[in-house]
Tab-separated table of C-alpha atoms and ligand atoms in Angstrom:
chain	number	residue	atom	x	y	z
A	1	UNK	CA	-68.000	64.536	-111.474
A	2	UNK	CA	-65.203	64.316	-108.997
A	3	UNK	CA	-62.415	66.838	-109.868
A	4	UNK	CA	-58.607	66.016	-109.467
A	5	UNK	CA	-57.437	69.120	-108.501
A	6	UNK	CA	-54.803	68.974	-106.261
A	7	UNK	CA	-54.694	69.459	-101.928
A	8	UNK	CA	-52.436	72.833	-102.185
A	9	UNK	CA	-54.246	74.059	-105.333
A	10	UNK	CA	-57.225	73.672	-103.480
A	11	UNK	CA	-56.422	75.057	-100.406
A	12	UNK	CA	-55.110	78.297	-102.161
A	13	UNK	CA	-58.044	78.422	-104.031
A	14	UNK	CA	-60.741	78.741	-101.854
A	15	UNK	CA	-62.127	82.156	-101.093
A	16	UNK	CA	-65.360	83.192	-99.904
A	17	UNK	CA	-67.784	83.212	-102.263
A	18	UNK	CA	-70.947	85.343	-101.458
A	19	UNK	CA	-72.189	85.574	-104.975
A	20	UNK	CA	-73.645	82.262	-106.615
A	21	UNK	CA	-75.167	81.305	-110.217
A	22	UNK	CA	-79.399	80.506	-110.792
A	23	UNK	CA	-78.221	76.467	-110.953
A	24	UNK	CA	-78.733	73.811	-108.473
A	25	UNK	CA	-75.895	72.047	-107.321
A	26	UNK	CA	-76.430	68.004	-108.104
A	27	UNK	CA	-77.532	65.502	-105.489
A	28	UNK	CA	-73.883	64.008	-106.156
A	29	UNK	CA	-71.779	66.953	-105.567
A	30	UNK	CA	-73.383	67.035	-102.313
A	31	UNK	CA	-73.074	63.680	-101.363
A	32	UNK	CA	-69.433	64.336	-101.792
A	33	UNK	CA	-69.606	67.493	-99.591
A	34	UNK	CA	-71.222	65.548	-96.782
A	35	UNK	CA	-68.565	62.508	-96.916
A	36	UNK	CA	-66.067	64.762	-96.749
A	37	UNK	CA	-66.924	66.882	-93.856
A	38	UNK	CA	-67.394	63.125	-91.918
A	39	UNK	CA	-63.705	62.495	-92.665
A	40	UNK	CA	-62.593	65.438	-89.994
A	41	UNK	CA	-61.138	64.643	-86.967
A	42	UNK	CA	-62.577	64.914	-83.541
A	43	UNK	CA	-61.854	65.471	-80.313
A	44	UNK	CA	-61.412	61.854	-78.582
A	45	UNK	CA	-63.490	60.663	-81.915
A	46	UNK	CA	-66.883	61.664	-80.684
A	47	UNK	CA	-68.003	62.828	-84.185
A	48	UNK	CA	-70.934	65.032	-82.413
A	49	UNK	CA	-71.827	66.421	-86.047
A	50	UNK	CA	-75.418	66.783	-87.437
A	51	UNK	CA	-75.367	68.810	-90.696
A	52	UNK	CA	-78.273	70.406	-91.959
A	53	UNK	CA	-78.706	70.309	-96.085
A	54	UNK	CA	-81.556	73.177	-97.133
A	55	UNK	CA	-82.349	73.108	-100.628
A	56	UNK	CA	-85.831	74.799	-100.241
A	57	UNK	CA	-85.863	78.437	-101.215
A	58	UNK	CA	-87.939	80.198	-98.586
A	59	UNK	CA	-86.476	78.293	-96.396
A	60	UNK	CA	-82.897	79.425	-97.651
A	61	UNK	CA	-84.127	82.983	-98.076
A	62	UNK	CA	-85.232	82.738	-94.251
A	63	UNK	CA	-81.740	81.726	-92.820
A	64	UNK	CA	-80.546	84.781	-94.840
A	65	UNK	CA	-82.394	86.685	-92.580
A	66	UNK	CA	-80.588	85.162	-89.318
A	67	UNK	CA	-78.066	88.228	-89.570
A	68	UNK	CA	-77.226	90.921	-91.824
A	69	UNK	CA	-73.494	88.813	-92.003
A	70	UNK	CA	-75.864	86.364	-93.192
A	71	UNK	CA	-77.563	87.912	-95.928
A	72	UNK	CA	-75.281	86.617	-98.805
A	73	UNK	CA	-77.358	83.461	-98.675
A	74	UNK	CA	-80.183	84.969	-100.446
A	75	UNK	CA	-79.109	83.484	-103.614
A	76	UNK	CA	-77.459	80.500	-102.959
A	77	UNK	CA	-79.282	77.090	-103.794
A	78	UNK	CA	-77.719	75.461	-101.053
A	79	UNK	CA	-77.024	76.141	-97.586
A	80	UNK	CA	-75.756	73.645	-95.118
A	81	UNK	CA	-76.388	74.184	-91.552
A	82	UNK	CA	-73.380	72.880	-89.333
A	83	UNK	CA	-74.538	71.757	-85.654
A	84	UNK	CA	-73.311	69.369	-83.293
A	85	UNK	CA	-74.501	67.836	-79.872
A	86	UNK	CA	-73.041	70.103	-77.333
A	87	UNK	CA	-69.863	68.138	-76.155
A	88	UNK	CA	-66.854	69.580	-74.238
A	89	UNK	CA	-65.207	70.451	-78.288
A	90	UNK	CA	-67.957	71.007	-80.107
A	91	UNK	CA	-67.159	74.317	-81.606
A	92	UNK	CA	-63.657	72.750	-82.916
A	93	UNK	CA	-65.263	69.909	-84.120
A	94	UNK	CA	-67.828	71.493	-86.047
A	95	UNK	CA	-65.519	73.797	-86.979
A	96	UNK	CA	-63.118	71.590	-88.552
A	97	UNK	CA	-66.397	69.943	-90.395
A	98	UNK	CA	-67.528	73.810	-91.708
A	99	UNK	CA	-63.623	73.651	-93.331
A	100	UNK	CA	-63.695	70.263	-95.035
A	101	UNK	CA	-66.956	71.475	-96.218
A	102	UNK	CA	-65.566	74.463	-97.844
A	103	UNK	CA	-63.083	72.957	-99.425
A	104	UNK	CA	-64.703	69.927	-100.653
A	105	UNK	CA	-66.897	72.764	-102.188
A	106	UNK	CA	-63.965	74.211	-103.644
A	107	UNK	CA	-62.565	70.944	-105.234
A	108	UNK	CA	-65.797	70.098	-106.992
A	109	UNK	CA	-66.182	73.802	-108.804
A	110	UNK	CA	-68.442	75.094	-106.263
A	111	UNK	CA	-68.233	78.623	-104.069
A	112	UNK	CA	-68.632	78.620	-100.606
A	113	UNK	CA	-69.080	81.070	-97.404
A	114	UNK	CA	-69.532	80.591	-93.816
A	115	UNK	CA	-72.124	82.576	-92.696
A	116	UNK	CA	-71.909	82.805	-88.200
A	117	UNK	CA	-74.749	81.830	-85.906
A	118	UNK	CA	-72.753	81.250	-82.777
A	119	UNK	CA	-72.638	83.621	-80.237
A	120	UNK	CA	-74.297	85.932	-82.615
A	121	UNK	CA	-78.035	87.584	-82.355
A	122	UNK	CA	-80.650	87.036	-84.673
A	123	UNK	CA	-82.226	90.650	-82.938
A	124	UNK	CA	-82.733	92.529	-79.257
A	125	UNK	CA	-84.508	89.707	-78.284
A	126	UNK	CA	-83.464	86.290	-80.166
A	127	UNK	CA	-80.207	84.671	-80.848
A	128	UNK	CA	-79.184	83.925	-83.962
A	129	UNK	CA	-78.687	80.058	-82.890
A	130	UNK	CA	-82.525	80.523	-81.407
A	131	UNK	CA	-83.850	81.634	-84.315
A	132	UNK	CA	-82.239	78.687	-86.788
A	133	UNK	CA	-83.474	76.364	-84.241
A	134	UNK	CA	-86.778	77.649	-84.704
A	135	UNK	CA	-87.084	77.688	-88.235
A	136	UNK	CA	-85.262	74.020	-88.665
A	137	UNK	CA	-86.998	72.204	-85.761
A	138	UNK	CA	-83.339	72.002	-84.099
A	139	UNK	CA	-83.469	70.288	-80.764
A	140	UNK	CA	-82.339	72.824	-77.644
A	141	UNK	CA	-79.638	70.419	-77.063
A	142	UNK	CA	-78.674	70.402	-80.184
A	143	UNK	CA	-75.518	73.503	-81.114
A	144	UNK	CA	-75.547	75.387	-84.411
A	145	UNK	CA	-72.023	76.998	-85.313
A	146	UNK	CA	-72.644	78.188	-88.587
A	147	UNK	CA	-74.562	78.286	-92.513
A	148	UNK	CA	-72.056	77.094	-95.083
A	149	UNK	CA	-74.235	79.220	-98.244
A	150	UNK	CA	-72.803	76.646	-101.753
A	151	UNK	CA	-73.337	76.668	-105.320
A	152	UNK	CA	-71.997	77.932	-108.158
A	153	UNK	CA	-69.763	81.025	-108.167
A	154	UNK	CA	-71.632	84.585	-109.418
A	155	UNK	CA	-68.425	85.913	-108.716
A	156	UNK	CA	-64.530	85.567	-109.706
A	157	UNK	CA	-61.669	86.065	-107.301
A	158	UNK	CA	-58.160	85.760	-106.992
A	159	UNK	CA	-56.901	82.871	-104.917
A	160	UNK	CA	-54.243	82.898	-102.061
A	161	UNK	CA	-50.917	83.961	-102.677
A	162	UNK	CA	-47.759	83.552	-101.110
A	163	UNK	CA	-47.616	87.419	-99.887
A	164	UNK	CA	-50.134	86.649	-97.199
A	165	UNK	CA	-47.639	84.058	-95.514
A	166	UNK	CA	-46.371	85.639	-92.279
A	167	UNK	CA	-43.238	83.885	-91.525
A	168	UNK	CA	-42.869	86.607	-88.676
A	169	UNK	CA	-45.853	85.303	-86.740
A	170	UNK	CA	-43.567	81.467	-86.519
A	171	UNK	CA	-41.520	81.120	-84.070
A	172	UNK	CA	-38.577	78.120	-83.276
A	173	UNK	CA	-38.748	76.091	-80.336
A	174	UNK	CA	-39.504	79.804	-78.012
A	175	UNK	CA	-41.682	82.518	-78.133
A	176	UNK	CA	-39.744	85.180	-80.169
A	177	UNK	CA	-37.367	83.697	-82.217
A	178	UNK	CA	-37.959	83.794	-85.470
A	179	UNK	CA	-38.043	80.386	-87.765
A	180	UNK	CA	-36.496	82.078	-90.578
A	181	UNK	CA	-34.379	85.384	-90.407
B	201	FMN	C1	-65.419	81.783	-87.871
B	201	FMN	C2	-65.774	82.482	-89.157
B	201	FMN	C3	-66.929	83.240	-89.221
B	201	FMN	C4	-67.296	83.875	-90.412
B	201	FMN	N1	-68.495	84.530	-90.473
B	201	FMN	C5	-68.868	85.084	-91.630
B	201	FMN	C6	-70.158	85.668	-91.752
B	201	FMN	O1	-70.976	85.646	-90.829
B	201	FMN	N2	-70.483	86.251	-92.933
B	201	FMN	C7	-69.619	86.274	-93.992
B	201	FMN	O2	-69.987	86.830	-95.037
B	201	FMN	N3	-68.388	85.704	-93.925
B	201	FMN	C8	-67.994	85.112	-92.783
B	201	FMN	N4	-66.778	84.485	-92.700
B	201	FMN	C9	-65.865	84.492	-93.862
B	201	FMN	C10	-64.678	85.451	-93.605
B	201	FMN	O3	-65.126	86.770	-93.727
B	201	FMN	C11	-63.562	85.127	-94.631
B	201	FMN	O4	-63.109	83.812	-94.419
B	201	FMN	C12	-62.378	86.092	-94.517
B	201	FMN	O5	-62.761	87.395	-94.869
B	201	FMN	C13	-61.204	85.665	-95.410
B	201	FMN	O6	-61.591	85.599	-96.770
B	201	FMN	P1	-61.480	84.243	-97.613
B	201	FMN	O7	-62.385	83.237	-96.960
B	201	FMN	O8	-61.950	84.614	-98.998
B	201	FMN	O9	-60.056	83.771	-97.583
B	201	FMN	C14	-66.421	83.811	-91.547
B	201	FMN	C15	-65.263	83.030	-91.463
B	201	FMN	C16	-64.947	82.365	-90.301
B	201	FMN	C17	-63.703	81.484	-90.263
């Protein structure tokens, strides 16, 4: 199942969804995830992606324990870890992945959330990135940015809207003048 709906629709669409349904998402849907988060661009094309795909409960319960911002993933069927080899743009370039993910997600029916590991602590002792690494095998050298928690939504909610459009914030040509008075 591949839905048509369209770019903007999509884009507007997707929220954060925290909340997700008992069922697993099909092996195709997240084929289609996967493709689509290899489309993204990347600084000077280095592609330094690896991504992650945890169906495995425990497993999936355990990342939910990386932080309490993490906790949502308790009941989602899937959770995609996004990491990358640790070039000069890896955060953008995984981060640009963990967005095509989301929204591929969103296309195809499915709720999504990004769930932080970077820069983030797992506890006193442990960062969060340490303690994924840990409980995936991740190389040292390998970077974790973040846990994209999928499936289906347990939970309704409004899409964008045009209210949240700050034409204020755009400026023309300089710093301070507006694009649109
Ligand atoms: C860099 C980044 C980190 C985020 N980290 C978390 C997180 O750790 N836990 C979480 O529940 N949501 C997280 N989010 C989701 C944001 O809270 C969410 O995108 C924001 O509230 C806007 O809501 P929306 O996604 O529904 O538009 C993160 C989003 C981004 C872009």
């Amino acid at each position: 199942m591949v839905s048509k709906m369209e770019f903007f629709e999509v884009v507007k669409k997707r929220r954060s969804i925290r909340k997700y349904q008992e069922k697993d998402v099909p092996d195709e849907l997240i084929d289609k995830i996967l493709e689509t988060a290899f489309y993204s661009p990347s600084s000077r094309n280095s592609r330094p992606w690896h991504f992650i795909v945890v169906k495995d409960r425990e497993l999936i319960k355990a990342l939910a324990n990386t932080r309490r911002a993490t906790k949502f993933l308790e009941t989602a069927p899937l959770a995609i870890v996004v990491c990358a080899e640790e070039t000069s743009a890896w955060v953008e370039d995984a981060s640009i992945a963990a967005e095509h993910i989301q929204l591929a997600a969103t296309a195809l029916g499915l709720g999504a959330c990004w769930g932080h590991v970077r820069d983030r602590m797992h506890n006193e002792n442990e960062s969060a990135e340490d303690y994924v690494k840990r409980l995936l095998n991740i190389p040292q050298e390998i970077r974790v940015l973040c846990i994209i928690g999928v499936g289906y939504p347990a939970e309704q909610k409004e899409g964008h809207s045009e209210r949240e459009i700050m034409w204020e914030r755009v400026h023309l040509n300089k710093f301070g003048s507006p694009l649109k008075s």
